């Protein structure tokens, strides 16, 4: 069986034209003899708007929350009516969309009364984005002659109960995928399910964290041992830098699992950081492709990428970070001291991105998050603490960085006009990163890109595209 999981992001299902392109791409795979399993995100920006509606309701702004919901209802109904013409199908679809929005409005009214937004309610509210988009896409596919069957993702993707960043239960997902998806593909049907959303074992709705539809795609791919996991988005693949910041970024043709995971973790939004894990477990290639430019071959992420003559494959930037400086002149480097510091981060389940130590201080970088005041207050029991926000981490990824003589000098020469706060090199062979002010980040990225992608290796990068500019 040539099963392929095809995940389409928000921009690939943002309006009738985008859904039409997506249908054509899936029909193309079917005509090649492939058996697709389709995973879709909410329509572009819908998750943000649902979160805004939830926040408004939680502040008692019932009218504002319901107004957002009403606009979303119209957008989804308009899209459905554009795409689905068969009278019985559009009647069933609009009924379904109305029922979902009625239920969402009930939740928002309740929230405006109790004024407390818990992670569990937040997940329930945002889940409507994918629950509705997947219904519309399945119906649109059927209209285009694809034998699509809608599957509720919450029946397949089972997680623990950490709402908003739930951890998937791989063994249950594998069993459910075999029960719910494979009988459909065996009949030649194309299952269509929402990404990002899941449920815990008690059946309550959970989510995999922002951008989590990529992760759903990979989890499904792993569970059914797909021959490939395709991530369809709005750029030609993984690029040498975020093309929104660096317009002359080049497409990376091929990259290793390890390198892609590092880029995703350190801010390349094109992939959710956990996407690579299920693929690595079963050695399934991941392809990043452009639904607006389907003939482009995209980026192939595989276990062993061919040798690259350029020092780096790509540069990512992760913003909204904070540095915590813990200064204790007497205690530092005494036995057990670092353990005490890390126990505090552990207590608040707060991941640390980078650590550097001096004789009297430890500096740690973390995502700016709402737990920071409590973390700082606990740390103050151990030492003097200073918290600085608005930082960014620049991360250069490439093969064997450690083995390249003089590379650090070249990097810091390229950003010599920028104040560098913390540096990490050597912990990983494939990553070199440093912290700067968030306001300097875009400029630093462009300078590094100009310095390191002047004559890129044509075996790895799409240099033809640059020539055509
Ligand atoms: P989707 O909705 O399809 O999941 P996302 O918006 O989550 O799409 O991810 C795609 C975006 O990721 C691109 O539009 C681009 O701006 C951004 N991005 C950041 N870093 C990179 C990179 N190195 N290569 C490609 N895209 C990147
Ligand atoms: N819709 C979700 C989000 O915006 C998941 C995703 O798009 O991957 O975060
Ligand atoms: Mg995404």
Short mmCIF file of C-alpha atoms in Angstrom, two decimals, residues 32-409:
data_model
loop_
_atom_site.label_atom_id
_atom_site.label_comp_id
_atom_site.label_asym_id
_atom_site.label_seq_id
_atom_site.Cartn_x
_atom_site.Cartn_y
_atom_site.Cartn_z
CA UNK A 32 -0.83 8.48 -9.21
CA UNK A 33 -2.11 5.40 -7.32
CA UNK A 34 -1.39 6.84 -3.84
CA UNK A 35 -3.71 6.43 -0.88
CA UNK A 36 -3.83 9.79 0.89
CA UNK A 37 -4.85 10.45 4.47
CA UNK A 38 -5.55 14.19 4.70
CA UNK A 39 -5.00 16.35 7.80
CA UNK A 40 -6.15 19.98 7.73
CA UNK A 41 -5.67 23.03 9.94
CA UNK A 42 -8.34 25.56 10.74
CA UNK A 43 -8.80 28.18 7.99
CA UNK A 44 -6.05 30.85 8.24
CA UNK A 45 -6.30 33.10 11.34
CA UNK A 46 -9.34 31.25 12.73
CA UNK A 47 -7.48 29.87 15.77
CA UNK A 48 -6.30 33.40 16.66
CA UNK A 49 -9.85 34.72 16.36
CA UNK A 50 -11.30 31.92 18.48
CA UNK A 51 -8.72 32.71 21.15
CA UNK A 52 -9.70 36.38 20.94
CA UNK A 53 -13.38 35.44 21.35
CA UNK A 54 -12.47 33.32 24.38
CA UNK A 55 -10.47 36.17 25.93
CA UNK A 56 -13.31 38.65 25.35
CA UNK A 57 -15.89 36.30 26.92
CA UNK A 58 -13.61 35.68 29.90
CA UNK A 59 -13.51 39.45 30.49
CA UNK A 60 -17.29 39.62 30.46
CA UNK A 61 -17.51 41.02 26.91
CA UNK A 62 -20.26 38.66 25.81
CA UNK A 63 -21.31 40.84 22.85
CA UNK A 64 -17.76 41.14 21.54
CA UNK A 65 -17.17 37.40 21.82
CA UNK A 66 -20.41 36.54 20.02
CA UNK A 67 -19.65 39.11 17.30
CA UNK A 68 -16.34 37.35 16.53
CA UNK A 69 -18.15 34.01 16.44
CA UNK A 70 -20.82 35.44 14.14
CA UNK A 71 -18.17 36.70 11.67
CA UNK A 72 -16.51 33.30 11.71
CA UNK A 73 -19.85 31.59 11.11
CA UNK A 74 -20.46 33.74 8.01
CA UNK A 75 -16.94 33.10 6.68
CA UNK A 76 -17.33 29.32 7.03
CA UNK A 77 -20.87 29.25 5.59
CA UNK A 78 -19.81 31.41 2.61
CA UNK A 79 -16.86 29.13 1.92
CA UNK A 80 -19.08 26.04 2.13
CA UNK A 81 -21.67 27.53 -0.25
CA UNK A 82 -18.97 28.41 -2.78
CA UNK A 83 -17.57 24.92 -2.80
CA UNK A 84 -20.50 22.54 -2.39
CA UNK A 85 -23.38 22.69 -4.84
CA UNK A 86 -25.20 19.34 -4.55
CA UNK A 87 -28.42 20.31 -2.67
CA UNK A 88 -28.42 17.45 -0.16
CA UNK A 89 -24.70 17.89 0.58
CA UNK A 90 -24.80 21.65 1.12
CA UNK A 91 -27.91 21.31 3.30
CA UNK A 92 -26.17 18.73 5.51
CA UNK A 93 -22.97 20.79 5.63
CA UNK A 94 -24.61 24.10 6.53
CA UNK A 95 -26.67 22.32 9.22
CA UNK A 96 -23.46 20.89 10.64
CA UNK A 97 -21.69 24.28 10.60
CA UNK A 98 -24.66 26.00 12.26
CA UNK A 99 -24.86 23.31 14.97
CA UNK A 100 -21.16 23.75 15.70
CA UNK A 101 -21.41 27.55 15.96
CA UNK A 102 -24.52 27.25 18.13
CA UNK A 103 -22.57 25.00 20.49
CA UNK A 104 -19.58 27.38 20.43
CA UNK A 105 -21.87 30.33 21.26
CA UNK A 106 -23.23 28.39 24.24
CA UNK A 107 -19.70 27.91 25.55
CA UNK A 108 -18.88 31.62 25.03
CA UNK A 109 -22.07 32.70 26.86
CA UNK A 110 -21.22 30.38 29.75
CA UNK A 111 -17.69 31.74 29.86
CA UNK A 112 -18.98 35.33 29.92
CA UNK A 113 -21.02 34.36 32.97
CA UNK A 114 -18.33 32.52 34.97
CA UNK A 115 -15.42 34.75 33.80
CA UNK A 116 -12.78 32.09 34.15
CA UNK A 117 -10.94 30.75 31.11
CA UNK A 118 -9.25 27.45 31.95
CA UNK A 119 -6.85 25.66 29.55
CA UNK A 120 -9.52 22.97 29.17
CA UNK A 121 -12.18 25.48 28.01
CA UNK A 122 -9.65 27.21 25.78
CA UNK A 123 -8.94 23.90 23.99
CA UNK A 124 -12.66 23.23 23.59
CA UNK A 125 -13.17 26.68 22.03
CA UNK A 126 -10.22 26.54 19.58
CA UNK A 127 -11.11 22.97 18.55
CA UNK A 128 -14.05 24.32 16.54
CA UNK A 129 -11.60 25.74 13.98
CA UNK A 130 -10.34 22.32 12.86
CA UNK A 131 -13.64 20.52 13.52
CA UNK A 132 -15.41 22.81 11.05
CA UNK A 133 -12.63 23.24 8.45
CA UNK A 134 -12.24 19.45 8.15
CA UNK A 135 -16.00 19.06 7.47
CA UNK A 136 -15.89 21.71 4.75
CA UNK A 137 -12.78 20.26 3.12
CA UNK A 138 -14.23 16.71 3.12
CA UNK A 139 -17.45 17.94 1.47
CA UNK A 140 -15.49 20.04 -1.05
CA UNK A 141 -13.38 17.00 -1.95
CA UNK A 142 -16.52 14.92 -2.56
CA UNK A 143 -17.87 17.67 -4.80
CA UNK A 144 -14.63 17.38 -6.81
CA UNK A 145 -15.07 13.61 -7.21
CA UNK A 146 -12.70 12.53 -4.43
CA UNK A 147 -14.26 9.76 -2.30
CA UNK A 148 -13.55 11.58 0.97
CA UNK A 149 -14.69 10.44 4.43
CA UNK A 150 -14.61 12.82 7.38
CA UNK A 151 -12.98 11.42 10.54
CA UNK A 152 -13.15 13.17 13.93
CA UNK A 153 -9.46 13.59 14.83
CA UNK A 154 -10.33 13.30 18.52
CA UNK A 155 -11.19 9.64 17.97
CA UNK A 156 -7.72 8.94 16.59
CA UNK A 157 -5.28 11.27 18.36
CA UNK A 158 -5.37 10.42 22.06
CA UNK A 159 -3.24 12.41 24.49
CA UNK A 160 -2.65 12.92 28.19
CA UNK A 161 -4.61 15.67 29.96
CA UNK A 162 -2.16 18.57 29.66
CA UNK A 163 -4.58 20.90 27.93
CA UNK A 164 -3.02 23.30 25.37
CA UNK A 165 0.14 21.18 24.99
CA UNK A 166 -1.02 17.63 25.38
CA UNK A 167 1.37 14.71 24.95
CA UNK A 168 0.27 12.06 22.42
CA UNK A 169 -0.12 8.44 23.53
CA UNK A 170 1.61 6.66 20.64
CA UNK A 171 0.37 3.10 21.27
CA UNK A 172 -3.29 4.15 21.49
CA UNK A 173 -2.95 6.38 18.42
CA UNK A 174 -1.49 3.51 16.43
CA UNK A 175 -4.37 1.24 17.44
CA UNK A 176 -7.01 3.90 16.70
CA UNK A 177 -5.44 4.75 13.33
CA UNK A 178 -5.61 1.09 12.38
CA UNK A 179 -9.26 0.89 13.49
CA UNK A 180 -10.52 4.19 12.07
CA UNK A 181 -8.34 5.10 9.09
CA UNK A 182 -7.04 1.92 7.44
CA UNK A 183 -10.50 0.38 6.79
CA UNK A 184 -11.34 3.57 4.88
CA UNK A 185 -8.15 3.66 2.81
CA UNK A 186 -8.60 -0.09 2.11
CA UNK A 187 -11.94 0.80 0.45
CA UNK A 188 -10.23 3.47 -1.64
CA UNK A 189 -11.64 6.32 0.49
CA UNK A 190 -9.66 9.41 1.46
CA UNK A 191 -9.97 10.12 5.22
CA UNK A 192 -10.03 13.85 6.06
CA UNK A 193 -9.41 14.90 9.64
CA UNK A 194 -8.52 18.05 11.56
CA UNK A 195 -5.00 18.56 12.82
CA UNK A 196 -4.01 20.05 16.21
CA UNK A 197 -7.05 18.69 18.09
CA UNK A 198 -7.13 15.51 20.13
CA UNK A 199 -8.82 14.07 23.18
CA UNK A 200 -7.67 12.61 26.45
CA UNK A 201 -8.66 9.09 27.45
CA UNK A 202 -11.80 10.43 29.13
CA UNK A 203 -12.87 11.94 25.78
CA UNK A 204 -12.26 15.60 26.71
CA UNK A 205 -10.91 17.78 23.91
CA UNK A 206 -7.20 18.62 24.09
CA UNK A 207 -4.78 20.29 21.64
CA UNK A 208 -1.15 19.68 20.69
CA UNK A 209 -0.03 23.34 21.02
CA UNK A 210 0.02 26.14 18.45
CA UNK A 211 1.05 25.00 15.00
CA UNK A 212 0.27 21.43 16.08
CA UNK A 213 -1.38 20.25 12.86
CA UNK A 214 2.08 19.37 11.48
CA UNK A 215 2.52 17.15 14.53
CA UNK A 216 -0.86 15.46 13.86
CA UNK A 217 0.25 14.76 10.30
CA UNK A 218 3.45 13.16 11.52
CA UNK A 219 1.68 11.16 14.25
CA UNK A 220 -0.77 9.75 11.72
CA UNK A 221 2.06 9.05 9.28
CA UNK A 222 3.95 7.16 11.96
CA UNK A 223 0.86 5.26 13.12
CA UNK A 224 -0.03 3.96 9.64
CA UNK A 225 3.63 3.61 8.53
CA UNK A 226 3.06 5.95 5.60
CA UNK A 227 5.62 6.03 2.78
CA UNK A 228 5.81 9.84 3.17
CA UNK A 229 4.48 12.67 5.29
CA UNK A 230 3.75 15.76 3.20
CA UNK A 231 3.46 19.17 4.88
CA UNK A 232 1.72 21.51 2.43
CA UNK A 233 2.15 25.19 3.28
CA UNK A 234 2.56 28.66 1.72
CA UNK A 235 6.31 28.60 0.96
CA UNK A 236 8.36 26.42 -1.41
CA UNK A 237 9.86 24.37 1.42
CA UNK A 238 12.31 24.90 4.23
CA UNK A 239 14.21 28.02 3.20
CA UNK A 240 17.65 29.25 4.18
CA UNK A 241 15.85 31.84 6.37
CA UNK A 242 12.27 32.97 6.97
CA UNK A 243 11.41 34.49 3.56
CA UNK A 244 9.18 37.07 5.25
CA UNK A 245 12.28 38.55 6.91
CA UNK A 246 14.84 37.66 4.27
CA UNK A 247 13.24 37.89 0.80
CA UNK A 248 16.27 36.39 -1.00
CA UNK A 249 16.13 33.16 1.05
CA UNK A 250 16.71 30.01 -1.01
CA UNK A 251 14.88 26.70 -0.90
CA UNK A 252 16.80 23.93 0.82
CA UNK A 253 16.31 20.85 -1.38
CA UNK A 254 17.29 18.26 1.18
CA UNK A 255 18.04 18.34 4.90
CA UNK A 256 18.48 15.77 7.67
CA UNK A 257 15.90 14.96 10.35
CA UNK A 258 18.31 16.27 12.97
CA UNK A 259 18.88 19.60 11.22
CA UNK A 260 15.18 20.14 10.53
CA UNK A 261 14.28 19.34 14.15
CA UNK A 262 16.86 21.85 15.37
CA UNK A 263 15.51 24.58 13.06
CA UNK A 264 11.91 23.88 14.08
CA UNK A 265 12.80 23.97 17.76
CA UNK A 266 14.72 27.21 17.36
CA UNK A 267 11.96 29.17 15.69
CA UNK A 268 11.48 28.14 12.02
CA UNK A 269 7.68 28.27 12.10
CA UNK A 270 7.40 26.23 8.91
CA UNK A 271 7.46 23.05 11.05
CA UNK A 272 6.05 22.40 14.53
CA UNK A 273 9.04 21.34 16.69
CA UNK A 274 7.70 17.85 17.43
CA UNK A 275 6.90 16.98 13.80
CA UNK A 276 10.11 15.13 13.14
CA UNK A 277 9.90 12.69 16.08
CA UNK A 278 7.29 10.26 14.70
CA UNK A 279 9.00 10.36 11.30
CA UNK A 280 12.40 9.52 12.79
CA UNK A 281 10.96 6.57 14.73
CA UNK A 282 9.84 4.88 11.52
CA UNK A 283 12.30 6.53 9.16
CA UNK A 284 9.56 8.11 7.05
CA UNK A 285 10.63 10.99 4.76
CA UNK A 286 8.92 14.32 5.44
CA UNK A 287 8.32 16.62 2.46
CA UNK A 288 7.60 20.33 2.85
CA UNK A 289 5.64 21.55 -0.18
CA UNK A 290 3.86 24.67 -1.43
CA UNK A 291 0.12 24.36 -2.13
CA UNK A 292 0.33 27.60 -4.18
CA UNK A 293 3.17 26.21 -6.30
CA UNK A 294 2.50 22.48 -6.36
CA UNK A 295 4.97 21.66 -9.12
CA UNK A 296 7.94 22.79 -6.98
CA UNK A 297 9.69 19.76 -5.51
CA UNK A 298 9.91 21.33 -2.00
CA UNK A 299 12.24 20.15 0.75
CA UNK A 300 12.95 16.51 1.48
CA UNK A 301 13.73 15.74 5.12
CA UNK A 302 15.47 12.39 5.46
CA UNK A 303 17.67 10.59 7.96
CA UNK A 304 20.99 11.14 6.16
CA UNK A 305 21.27 14.19 3.95
CA UNK A 306 24.03 14.37 1.28
CA UNK A 307 27.18 16.31 2.11
CA UNK A 308 26.84 20.09 1.77
CA UNK A 309 29.73 22.37 0.78
CA UNK A 310 28.19 25.45 2.40
CA UNK A 311 28.79 25.90 6.13
CA UNK A 312 25.10 26.30 7.04
CA UNK A 313 21.79 24.99 5.71
CA UNK A 314 19.50 27.54 7.29
CA UNK A 315 19.28 30.26 9.93
CA UNK A 316 16.33 30.58 12.29
CA UNK A 317 15.29 33.25 14.75
CA UNK A 318 13.23 32.61 17.87
CA UNK A 319 11.73 35.75 19.37
CA UNK A 320 9.85 36.56 22.60
CA UNK A 321 12.55 35.12 24.82
CA UNK A 322 13.78 36.27 28.23
CA UNK A 323 17.14 35.98 29.95
CA UNK A 324 17.22 35.18 33.64
CA UNK A 325 20.51 36.01 35.36
CA UNK A 326 21.00 34.24 38.69
CA UNK A 327 23.86 35.83 40.60
CA UNK A 328 25.19 34.32 43.80
CA UNK A 329 28.75 35.18 44.68
CA UNK A 330 29.15 32.68 47.49
CA UNK A 331 27.22 29.65 46.34
CA UNK A 332 27.84 29.30 42.67
CA UNK A 333 29.51 26.11 41.53
CA UNK A 334 29.09 24.61 44.93
CA UNK A 335 27.83 21.10 44.80
CA UNK A 336 24.08 20.83 44.04
CA UNK A 337 23.55 24.50 43.27
CA UNK A 338 22.66 24.13 39.59
CA UNK A 339 20.34 21.28 40.54
CA UNK A 340 18.42 23.60 42.86
CA UNK A 341 18.06 26.16 40.06
CA UNK A 342 16.84 23.60 37.56
CA UNK A 343 14.42 22.09 40.06
CA UNK A 344 12.58 25.41 40.05
CA UNK A 345 12.25 25.37 36.25
CA UNK A 346 11.12 21.77 36.50
CA UNK A 347 8.49 22.65 39.10
CA UNK A 348 6.93 25.15 36.68
CA UNK A 349 7.46 22.83 33.67
CA UNK A 350 9.40 25.61 31.97
CA UNK A 351 11.91 24.47 29.32
CA UNK A 352 15.29 26.25 29.27
CA UNK A 353 16.74 26.93 25.79
CA UNK A 354 20.27 27.98 26.63
CA UNK A 355 22.49 28.10 29.72
CA UNK A 356 25.79 29.82 30.35
CA UNK A 357 27.74 30.06 33.57
CA UNK A 358 30.45 32.27 34.97
CA UNK A 359 32.17 32.14 38.31
CA UNK A 360 29.39 33.98 40.05
CA UNK A 361 26.36 33.72 37.82
CA UNK A 362 24.20 31.50 35.69
CA UNK A 363 22.25 32.92 32.75
CA UNK A 364 19.31 30.98 31.37
CA UNK A 365 17.04 31.68 28.41
CA UNK A 366 13.37 30.81 28.41
CA UNK A 367 10.25 31.61 26.41
CA UNK A 368 8.64 34.73 27.82
CA UNK A 369 5.63 33.22 29.56
CA UNK A 370 3.17 33.90 32.34
CA UNK A 371 5.04 31.63 34.79
CA UNK A 372 8.16 33.83 34.82
CA UNK A 373 7.18 36.02 37.81
CA UNK A 374 6.63 32.91 39.97
CA UNK A 375 9.89 31.34 38.75
CA UNK A 376 11.82 34.54 39.52
CA UNK A 377 10.27 34.76 42.96
CA UNK A 378 11.34 31.16 43.78
CA UNK A 379 14.85 31.80 42.40
CA UNK A 380 15.15 34.84 44.66
CA UNK A 381 15.18 32.46 47.61
CA UNK A 382 18.52 31.18 46.27
CA UNK A 383 20.25 34.27 44.90
CA UNK A 384 19.94 37.69 43.30
CA UNK A 385 17.89 37.45 40.12
CA UNK A 386 17.57 39.72 37.11
CA UNK A 387 14.97 39.21 34.40
CA UNK A 388 15.30 40.80 30.95
CA UNK A 389 12.66 40.37 28.26
CA UNK A 390 12.50 41.12 24.51
CA UNK A 391 15.41 38.88 23.52
CA UNK A 392 15.83 36.74 20.42
CA UNK A 393 17.86 33.63 19.72
CA UNK A 394 19.59 33.33 16.35
CA UNK A 395 20.39 29.76 15.42
CA UNK A 396 22.62 28.66 12.53
CA UNK A 397 22.17 25.03 11.51
CA UNK A 398 24.46 23.00 9.33
CA UNK A 399 26.47 19.80 9.28
CA UNK A 400 29.55 19.47 11.47
CA UNK A 401 29.76 23.11 12.59
CA UNK A 402 32.12 22.08 15.37
CA UNK A 403 34.64 20.79 12.82
CA UNK A 404 34.78 23.99 10.74
CA UNK A 405 37.78 26.09 11.67
CA UNK A 406 37.24 29.83 12.04
CA UNK A 407 33.48 29.60 11.61
CA UNK A 408 32.65 31.43 14.85
CA UNK A 409 34.87 34.36 13.82
#
